Short mmCIF file of C-alpha atoms and ligand atoms in Angstrom, two decimals:
data_model
loop_
_atom_site.label_atom_id
_atom_site.label_comp_id
_atom_site.label_asym_id
_atom_site.label_seq_id
_atom_site.Cartn_x
_atom_site.Cartn_y
_atom_site.Cartn_z
CA MET A 258 129.70 -147.65 175.06
CA GLU A 259 128.44 -148.42 171.47
CA LEU A 260 124.80 -149.31 171.53
CA GLY A 261 125.42 -152.70 169.73
CA GLN A 262 127.74 -153.73 172.52
CA GLU A 263 125.36 -152.46 175.21
CA VAL A 264 122.45 -154.49 173.78
CA VAL A 265 124.78 -157.75 173.77
CA GLU A 266 125.86 -157.08 177.36
CA ARG A 267 122.29 -156.45 178.51
CA CYS A 268 121.24 -159.79 176.98
CA ARG A 269 124.08 -161.52 178.81
CA GLN A 270 123.16 -159.85 182.05
CA LEU A 271 119.48 -161.07 181.73
CA ALA A 272 120.83 -164.74 180.91
CA THR A 273 122.14 -164.78 184.52
CA HIS A 274 118.51 -164.88 185.70
CA THR A 275 117.84 -168.56 185.37
CA GLU A 276 116.08 -171.57 187.18
CA GLU A 277 118.96 -173.85 186.76
CA ALA A 278 122.46 -172.96 187.94
CA GLY A 279 125.12 -173.05 185.23
CA TRP A 280 122.51 -172.95 182.42
CA ILE A 281 120.00 -170.62 181.09
CA ARG A 282 116.44 -171.86 181.75
CA ARG A 283 113.53 -169.34 182.15
CA THR A 284 110.13 -170.78 181.76
CA PHE A 285 106.82 -168.99 181.87
CA LEU A 286 106.39 -167.15 185.09
CA SER A 287 109.27 -168.83 186.82
CA GLU A 288 110.88 -167.03 189.68
CA PRO A 289 113.76 -165.52 187.85
CA MET A 290 111.30 -163.78 185.53
CA HIS A 291 110.80 -161.30 188.34
CA ARG A 292 114.51 -160.24 188.15
CA VAL A 293 114.32 -159.97 184.26
CA HIS A 294 111.20 -157.67 184.59
CA ALA A 295 113.21 -155.62 187.21
CA ASP A 296 116.24 -155.01 184.94
CA LEU A 297 114.14 -154.33 181.85
CA ARG A 298 111.91 -151.99 183.71
CA ALA A 299 114.81 -149.87 184.86
CA TRP A 300 116.19 -149.72 181.30
CA MET A 301 112.74 -148.94 179.86
CA GLU A 302 112.17 -146.11 182.37
CA GLN A 303 115.77 -144.62 181.69
CA ALA A 304 114.65 -144.61 178.02
CA GLY A 305 111.55 -142.45 178.97
CA MET A 306 108.99 -145.25 178.90
CA SER A 307 106.11 -145.99 181.24
CA VAL A 308 106.02 -149.56 182.26
CA HIS A 309 103.56 -152.17 183.48
CA ILE A 310 103.21 -155.86 183.73
CA ASP A 311 99.93 -157.37 182.33
CA ALA A 312 97.93 -160.26 183.77
CA VAL A 313 99.87 -162.99 181.86
CA GLY A 314 103.21 -161.47 182.94
CA ASN A 315 104.12 -159.65 179.62
CA LEU A 316 106.34 -156.66 180.41
CA ARG A 317 105.06 -153.62 178.51
CA GLY A 318 106.76 -150.25 178.19
CA TYR A 319 105.25 -147.39 176.42
CA TYR A 320 106.95 -144.54 174.78
CA GLY A 321 104.36 -141.86 173.87
CA GLY A 322 104.05 -139.89 170.71
CA VAL A 323 103.45 -136.08 170.15
CA THR A 324 99.88 -136.38 171.67
CA ALA A 325 98.12 -138.86 173.78
CA ASP A 326 95.81 -140.15 171.02
CA VAL A 327 98.35 -141.15 168.42
CA PRO A 328 98.49 -144.80 167.15
CA LYS A 329 101.34 -147.01 168.24
CA LEU A 330 103.80 -149.35 166.80
CA ILE A 331 104.56 -152.49 168.86
CA VAL A 332 107.93 -153.86 169.01
CA GLY A 333 108.51 -157.16 170.91
CA SER A 334 109.80 -160.58 171.35
CA HIS A 335 109.74 -163.16 174.20
CA LEU A 336 111.46 -163.39 177.60
CA ASP A 337 111.15 -167.13 178.22
CA THR A 338 113.54 -169.72 177.05
CA VAL A 339 113.94 -173.33 176.25
CA PRO A 340 115.92 -175.51 178.69
CA ARG A 341 119.79 -175.01 178.52
CA ALA A 342 119.14 -172.08 176.12
CA GLY A 343 121.30 -169.38 174.67
CA ALA A 344 121.20 -165.79 175.56
CA PHE A 345 119.70 -164.14 172.58
CA ASP A 346 116.57 -166.14 171.43
CA GLY A 347 113.66 -163.78 172.08
CA ILE A 348 115.21 -161.47 174.61
CA LEU A 349 117.30 -159.70 171.94
CA GLY A 350 114.28 -158.47 170.27
CA VAL A 351 113.11 -156.89 173.58
CA VAL A 352 116.45 -155.33 174.38
CA LEU A 353 116.83 -154.07 170.82
CA GLY A 354 113.31 -152.41 171.12
CA VAL A 355 114.43 -150.64 174.23
CA ALA A 356 117.74 -149.63 172.44
CA LEU A 357 115.52 -148.17 169.52
CA VAL A 358 113.62 -146.02 171.94
CA LYS A 359 116.75 -144.82 173.73
CA SER A 360 118.28 -143.93 170.33
CA LEU A 361 115.41 -141.60 169.67
CA GLY A 362 116.80 -139.45 172.46
CA GLY A 363 113.50 -138.10 173.62
CA ARG A 364 112.20 -137.29 170.01
CA ARG A 365 108.46 -137.69 169.89
CA MET A 366 106.60 -138.80 166.71
CA GLY A 367 103.14 -139.04 165.28
CA PHE A 368 102.93 -142.51 166.86
CA GLY A 369 103.94 -144.11 170.08
CA ILE A 370 106.19 -147.21 170.49
CA GLU A 371 105.03 -149.94 172.84
CA VAL A 372 107.87 -152.47 173.61
CA VAL A 373 106.53 -155.86 174.77
CA GLY A 374 108.50 -158.68 176.49
CA PHE A 375 106.19 -161.60 175.93
CA SER A 376 106.18 -163.82 179.07
CA GLU A 377 105.81 -167.13 177.10
CA GLU A 378 106.63 -168.18 173.49
CA GLU A 379 108.43 -171.50 173.70
CA GLY A 380 105.70 -173.76 175.07
CA VAL A 381 108.01 -175.46 177.46
CA ARG A 382 106.08 -175.25 180.82
CA PHE A 383 102.49 -176.04 179.54
CA GLY A 384 103.44 -177.85 176.27
CA PHE A 385 101.57 -174.90 174.59
CA PRO A 386 103.32 -171.79 173.07
CA PHE A 387 102.52 -168.14 172.60
CA ILE A 388 100.65 -167.67 175.86
CA GLY A 389 101.96 -164.05 176.05
CA SER A 390 101.04 -162.92 172.52
CA ARG A 391 97.82 -164.75 172.69
CA ALA A 392 96.77 -162.63 175.61
CA LEU A 393 97.41 -159.46 173.36
CA VAL A 394 95.27 -160.78 170.50
CA GLY A 395 92.51 -162.05 172.86
CA SER A 396 92.87 -165.82 171.97
CA LEU A 397 93.48 -167.19 175.50
CA ASP A 398 90.28 -169.15 176.43
CA ASP A 399 89.27 -170.89 179.64
CA ALA A 400 90.16 -174.27 178.30
CA LEU A 401 93.77 -173.02 177.79
CA LEU A 402 93.85 -171.50 181.31
CA ALA A 403 93.05 -174.92 182.76
CA ARG A 404 96.06 -176.71 181.14
CA ARG A 405 98.44 -178.07 183.75
CA ASP A 406 102.29 -178.11 184.02
CA ALA A 407 104.31 -181.15 185.06
CA ALA A 408 103.66 -180.12 188.83
CA GLY A 409 99.99 -180.11 188.36
CA ALA A 410 99.53 -176.25 188.38
CA SER A 411 97.12 -174.72 185.89
CA ILE A 412 98.16 -171.54 183.76
CA ALA A 413 95.81 -169.76 186.13
CA ASP A 414 97.49 -171.08 189.18
CA ALA A 415 100.86 -169.96 187.71
CA ILE A 416 99.57 -166.43 187.04
CA ARG A 417 98.37 -166.24 190.60
CA ALA A 418 101.64 -167.72 192.07
CA PHE A 419 103.45 -164.81 190.22
CA GLY A 420 101.44 -162.37 191.90
CA LEU A 421 98.96 -161.50 189.04
CA ASN A 422 95.25 -161.83 188.45
CA PRO A 423 94.03 -164.27 185.82
CA ALA A 424 90.65 -162.50 185.84
CA ALA A 425 92.19 -159.48 184.29
CA ILE A 426 93.64 -161.21 181.21
CA CYS A 427 91.14 -159.45 178.98
CA GLU A 428 92.85 -156.21 180.02
CA ALA A 429 96.07 -157.41 178.23
CA ARG A 430 94.45 -157.10 174.84
CA VAL A 431 95.76 -154.50 172.46
CA THR A 432 93.25 -151.67 172.36
CA GLY A 433 93.41 -148.40 170.31
CA ALA A 434 94.84 -147.83 166.84
CA THR A 435 97.95 -149.84 166.07
CA LEU A 436 100.06 -149.39 162.97
CA GLY A 437 101.65 -152.82 163.33
CA TYR A 438 104.08 -155.32 165.05
CA LEU A 439 107.84 -155.40 164.37
CA GLU A 440 109.98 -158.21 165.84
CA PHE A 441 113.74 -158.41 165.73
CA HIS A 442 115.10 -161.97 166.26
CA ILE A 443 118.14 -164.07 165.73
CA GLU A 444 117.80 -166.24 162.55
CA GLN A 445 118.50 -169.44 164.58
CA GLY A 446 119.78 -171.04 161.35
CA PRO A 447 122.73 -170.93 158.98
CA VAL A 448 121.29 -169.20 155.97
CA LEU A 449 122.36 -165.49 156.50
CA GLU A 450 125.79 -166.55 157.59
CA SER A 451 126.20 -168.73 154.47
CA PHE A 452 125.40 -165.64 152.32
CA ASP A 453 127.73 -163.39 154.50
CA LEU A 454 124.78 -161.21 155.23
CA PRO A 455 123.97 -159.47 158.57
CA LEU A 456 120.27 -159.21 158.18
CA GLY A 457 117.26 -160.87 156.68
CA VAL A 458 113.67 -159.75 156.11
CA VAL A 459 111.19 -162.38 156.87
CA THR A 460 108.41 -162.93 154.43
CA SER A 461 106.63 -166.00 156.04
CA ILE A 462 106.75 -168.30 159.11
CA ALA A 463 106.31 -172.10 158.74
CA GLY A 464 103.39 -173.66 160.37
CA GLN A 465 103.78 -176.26 163.06
CA SER A 466 102.06 -179.18 164.73
CA ARG A 467 102.90 -180.28 168.17
CA LEU A 468 101.60 -183.53 169.68
CA GLU A 469 101.94 -185.76 172.67
CA VAL A 470 102.38 -189.44 171.42
CA ARG A 471 102.00 -192.44 173.82
CA PHE A 472 102.78 -196.05 173.57
CA GLU A 473 101.33 -198.35 176.24
CA GLY A 474 102.68 -201.91 176.68
CA LYS A 475 103.35 -204.00 179.79
CA ALA A 476 105.99 -203.55 182.41
CA ASN A 477 107.53 -206.75 183.39
CA HIS A 478 110.77 -208.40 184.79
CA ALA A 479 113.70 -207.64 182.41
CA GLY A 480 115.41 -210.98 183.32
CA THR A 481 112.52 -213.50 183.24
CA THR A 482 110.57 -212.32 180.21
CA PRO A 483 111.52 -213.86 177.02
CA MET A 484 111.83 -211.52 174.07
CA HIS A 485 109.01 -212.91 172.17
CA LEU A 486 106.62 -212.47 175.18
CA ARG A 487 107.19 -208.77 175.82
CA ARG A 488 105.08 -205.64 175.06
CA ASP A 489 107.96 -203.24 175.38
CA ALA A 490 106.55 -199.67 174.89
CA LEU A 491 110.09 -198.08 174.64
CA ALA A 492 111.22 -200.55 171.83
CA GLY A 493 108.00 -199.65 169.91
CA ALA A 494 108.53 -195.97 170.44
CA SER A 495 112.14 -196.16 169.22
CA GLU A 496 111.03 -197.89 166.13
CA TRP A 497 108.62 -195.13 165.56
CA ILE A 498 111.14 -192.43 166.14
CA GLY A 499 113.16 -193.92 163.32
CA ALA A 500 110.06 -193.73 161.09
CA VAL A 501 109.62 -190.01 162.09
CA GLU A 502 113.02 -189.25 160.88
CA ARG A 503 112.72 -191.17 157.63
CA GLU A 504 109.41 -189.45 156.86
CA ALA A 505 110.91 -186.03 157.32
CA ALA A 506 113.90 -186.88 155.26
CA ALA A 507 111.68 -188.14 152.36
CA VAL A 508 109.54 -184.96 152.08
CA PRO A 509 111.35 -181.83 150.67
CA SER A 510 111.60 -179.05 153.44
CA LEU A 511 109.55 -181.05 156.00
CA VAL A 512 111.25 -181.16 159.61
CA ALA A 513 110.10 -183.50 162.27
CA THR A 514 111.50 -183.90 165.73
CA VAL A 515 110.86 -186.06 168.77
CA GLY A 516 112.61 -183.86 171.39
CA LYS A 517 111.28 -185.26 174.72
CA ILE A 518 110.66 -188.86 175.79
CA GLU A 519 109.67 -190.27 179.19
CA ALA A 520 109.55 -193.95 179.83
CA GLN A 521 107.86 -195.63 182.70
CA PRO A 522 108.45 -197.02 185.31
CA GLY A 523 112.15 -196.18 184.40
CA ALA A 524 114.50 -198.74 185.87
CA GLY A 525 117.23 -200.69 184.32
CA ASN A 526 115.72 -204.09 185.11
CA VAL A 527 112.09 -203.38 184.13
CA ILE A 528 110.76 -203.63 180.64
CA PRO A 529 109.23 -200.15 179.89
CA GLY A 530 105.43 -200.34 180.17
CA SER A 531 104.44 -196.86 178.90
CA VAL A 532 106.22 -194.02 176.91
CA ARG A 533 105.17 -190.47 176.43
CA MET A 534 106.93 -188.43 173.72
CA SER A 535 106.50 -185.04 171.99
CA LEU A 536 106.28 -184.66 168.24
CA ASP A 537 107.07 -181.40 166.52
CA VAL A 538 106.31 -181.16 162.64
CA ARG A 539 106.91 -178.19 160.51
CA HIS A 540 106.50 -176.95 156.96
CA THR A 541 105.67 -173.83 155.12
CA ASN A 542 102.84 -175.65 153.33
CA ASP A 543 99.96 -176.52 155.80
CA GLU A 544 98.76 -179.34 153.63
CA VAL A 545 102.04 -181.08 153.54
CA ARG A 546 102.42 -180.68 157.29
CA VAL A 547 99.09 -181.98 158.15
CA GLU A 548 99.42 -185.06 155.70
CA ALA A 549 102.79 -185.85 157.29
CA VAL A 550 101.37 -185.90 160.80
CA SER A 551 98.54 -188.15 159.54
CA ARG A 552 101.05 -190.59 158.09
CA LEU A 553 103.09 -190.46 161.19
CA LEU A 554 100.14 -191.38 163.44
CA ASP A 555 99.10 -194.28 161.02
CA SER A 556 102.70 -195.55 161.31
CA ALA A 557 102.39 -195.38 165.18
CA GLN A 558 99.31 -197.41 164.97
CA GLN A 559 100.81 -200.04 162.67
CA ILE A 560 103.92 -200.46 164.89
CA ALA A 561 101.79 -200.64 168.06
CA ALA A 562 99.53 -203.24 166.46
CA ARG A 563 102.55 -205.56 165.47
CA ARG A 564 103.96 -205.21 168.84
CA GLY A 565 100.82 -205.76 170.99
CA LEU A 566 100.99 -202.02 172.15
CA VAL A 567 98.32 -199.28 172.20
CA ALA A 568 99.40 -196.07 170.53
CA SER A 569 97.39 -192.74 171.31
CA SER A 570 98.00 -188.97 170.68
CA ASP A 571 96.77 -185.62 171.50
CA LEU A 572 97.17 -182.63 169.36
CA ARG A 573 98.60 -179.82 171.20
CA LEU A 574 99.05 -177.25 168.66
CA ASP A 575 98.12 -176.83 164.93
CA GLN A 576 99.56 -173.50 164.00
CA ALA A 577 99.13 -172.56 160.33
CA ALA A 578 101.83 -171.15 158.39
CA VAL A 579 101.63 -167.17 158.41
CA ALA A 580 102.79 -164.63 155.77
CA MET A 581 104.08 -161.42 156.97
CA ASP A 582 102.22 -158.18 156.02
CA PRO A 583 103.45 -157.39 152.35
CA GLN A 584 103.24 -153.67 152.90
CA MET A 585 105.37 -153.76 156.18
CA VAL A 586 107.80 -156.19 154.64
CA GLU A 587 108.32 -153.73 151.80
CA MET A 588 108.86 -150.81 154.33
CA LEU A 589 111.29 -153.08 156.20
CA GLY A 590 113.24 -154.07 153.19
CA CYS A 591 113.41 -150.34 152.11
CA ALA A 592 114.70 -149.48 155.56
CA VAL A 593 117.34 -152.22 155.24
CA GLN A 594 118.50 -150.72 152.06
CA ALA A 595 118.41 -147.14 153.40
CA ALA A 596 120.73 -148.35 156.24
CA GLY A 597 123.10 -149.63 153.54
CA TYR A 598 122.60 -153.30 153.67
CA ALA A 599 121.19 -155.91 151.19
CA ASP A 600 117.53 -156.55 151.35
CA HIS A 601 117.58 -160.29 151.71
CA ARG A 602 114.12 -161.94 151.88
CA MET A 603 113.72 -165.35 153.70
CA HIS A 604 111.22 -167.51 155.45
CA SER A 605 111.45 -168.63 159.10
CA GLY A 606 111.36 -172.22 160.13
CA ALA A 607 111.11 -171.32 163.76
CA GLY A 608 107.88 -170.10 165.38
CA HIS A 609 107.67 -166.42 166.60
CA ASP A 610 105.28 -164.30 168.41
CA ALA A 611 104.76 -162.35 165.05
CA MET A 612 102.75 -165.43 163.95
CA VAL A 613 100.17 -164.66 166.67
CA MET A 614 100.32 -160.84 166.48
CA ALA A 615 99.60 -161.09 162.58
CA GLU A 616 96.17 -162.35 163.43
CA ARG A 617 95.37 -158.80 164.67
CA MET A 618 97.68 -156.43 162.92
CA PRO A 619 100.22 -155.97 160.09
CA ALA A 620 103.41 -157.83 161.22
CA ALA A 621 107.00 -158.02 160.06
CA MET A 622 110.28 -159.38 161.18
CA LEU A 623 114.00 -158.72 160.89
CA PHE A 624 116.39 -161.55 161.45
CA LEU A 625 120.03 -161.06 162.51
CA ARG A 626 122.68 -163.50 161.53
CA SER A 627 123.24 -166.40 163.89
CA PRO A 628 126.84 -167.28 164.04
CA GLY A 629 127.43 -170.87 163.28
CA GLY A 630 123.75 -171.21 162.84
CA ILE A 631 123.27 -172.28 166.31
CA SER A 632 120.28 -171.71 168.60
CA HIS A 633 118.38 -173.28 171.46
CA HIS A 634 121.78 -174.00 172.73
CA PRO A 635 124.34 -172.22 175.06
CA ASP A 636 126.61 -171.47 172.17
CA GLU A 637 123.94 -169.21 170.63
CA ALA A 638 125.47 -165.85 169.75
CA VAL A 639 124.99 -162.63 167.85
CA LEU A 640 127.57 -160.11 166.44
CA GLU A 641 127.62 -156.64 168.10
CA SER A 642 128.02 -155.30 164.45
CA ASP A 643 124.86 -156.97 163.39
CA VAL A 644 122.96 -155.65 166.45
CA ALA A 645 124.22 -152.11 165.38
CA ALA A 646 123.03 -152.76 161.84
CA ALA A 647 119.59 -153.88 163.11
CA LEU A 648 119.34 -150.78 165.30
CA ALA A 649 120.19 -148.56 162.23
CA VAL A 650 117.43 -150.28 160.28
CA SER A 651 115.02 -149.80 163.01
CA LEU A 652 115.66 -146.03 163.01
CA LYS A 653 115.23 -145.82 159.29
CA PHE A 654 112.01 -147.88 159.64
CA VAL A 655 110.67 -145.48 162.29
CA ASP A 656 111.54 -142.47 160.03
CA GLN A 657 109.56 -144.03 157.16
CA LEU A 658 106.61 -144.64 159.42
CA GLU A 659 106.90 -141.09 160.74
CA ARG A 660 106.69 -139.78 157.06
CA ALA A 661 103.74 -142.02 156.45
CA HIS A 662 101.82 -141.48 159.58
CA GLY A 663 103.34 -138.42 161.33
C1 GLV B 1872 110.48 -171.40 168.89
O1 GLV B 1872 111.59 -171.30 169.37
C2 GLV B 1872 110.26 -172.52 168.08
O2 GLV B 1872 110.10 -173.65 168.66
O3 GLV B 1872 109.94 -172.36 166.83
MN1 MN B 1873 113.08 -170.35 170.84
MN1 MN B 1874 112.26 -167.11 169.69
#
């Protein structure tokens, strides 16, 4: 079987490991993650790698170099998904990393390759993303470990329930000499397809703010309370959601999303007394993003005051925009050309583990075209020929690295 086809089939096989029958859903340290680990471990071992699972549930396969003390290149992406996800976001980068090692056919180089399947990137379970990569760069602190999911379990509880030891998190940190971090990922947008290009070299990743925003009013009888005497939290929230959309539409390249909303007490004949929502705001310019968040919070206060509600919010994530390493970007662009493809440079609107890894080491990303520009949706896809192209680029990249460091 062609390796491009094998990679796609492996991603589809891993997609069958899900928390929700009929859909793909695999949140941080959920039960199906054990089966994902088992399949990937087998493929990694067949490719000649030694495998372990670190204390936050990252799956880590190491393919050694010519000697035990060579530096390493880290290749990775994430194993978790959003609810009702597609089969390629994240996991494609891990399966491609294993395919790269398999393609080496036992050849040893002046550096090792560690393929990492990060346990958490999406932020679904704890409202906070990048738990896996944060463990590698050493930025998971006690306050984060105390965060609770919807069922009341802390991150530390989730780690124990999965059979791991939260006290060993510091052992997950990257140690020893590292050449850099390389991530393959579907583009998750329409740009490459619009240019009829299979691949794109990422130059920067947009910053993101994630917040929880709440409106408090007064629950009351839906039949007896006249309209002018209501304090309807959901009506206030919906007015504000309209303001969020208008703000984002008015600022070039700003995107803002309310993706989750919960109204209480949640009955058709009760005026909603309280609402809790998510807010996700992104831009490549951090100042533009932070100013937009501040205007949106002001607007929540104004709407709440006019309607007799109380608005409040918590900042869950303030992730600055991150530039990829210029030298590694050049090497990757050169590898793309050497493999016979156009070296198209682009920025990423989606967040990636590369943002976090870039805090500790040079990082670069290669995007693969997303058919229809669709992602975070079951229709998400990738072309086998584009996977083969990415694999060819990865081999050229490794050759260049070998010439530079071998
Ligand atoms: C990750 O998928 C993100 O939300 O950017
Ligand atoms: Mn995603
Ligand atoms: Mn992703």
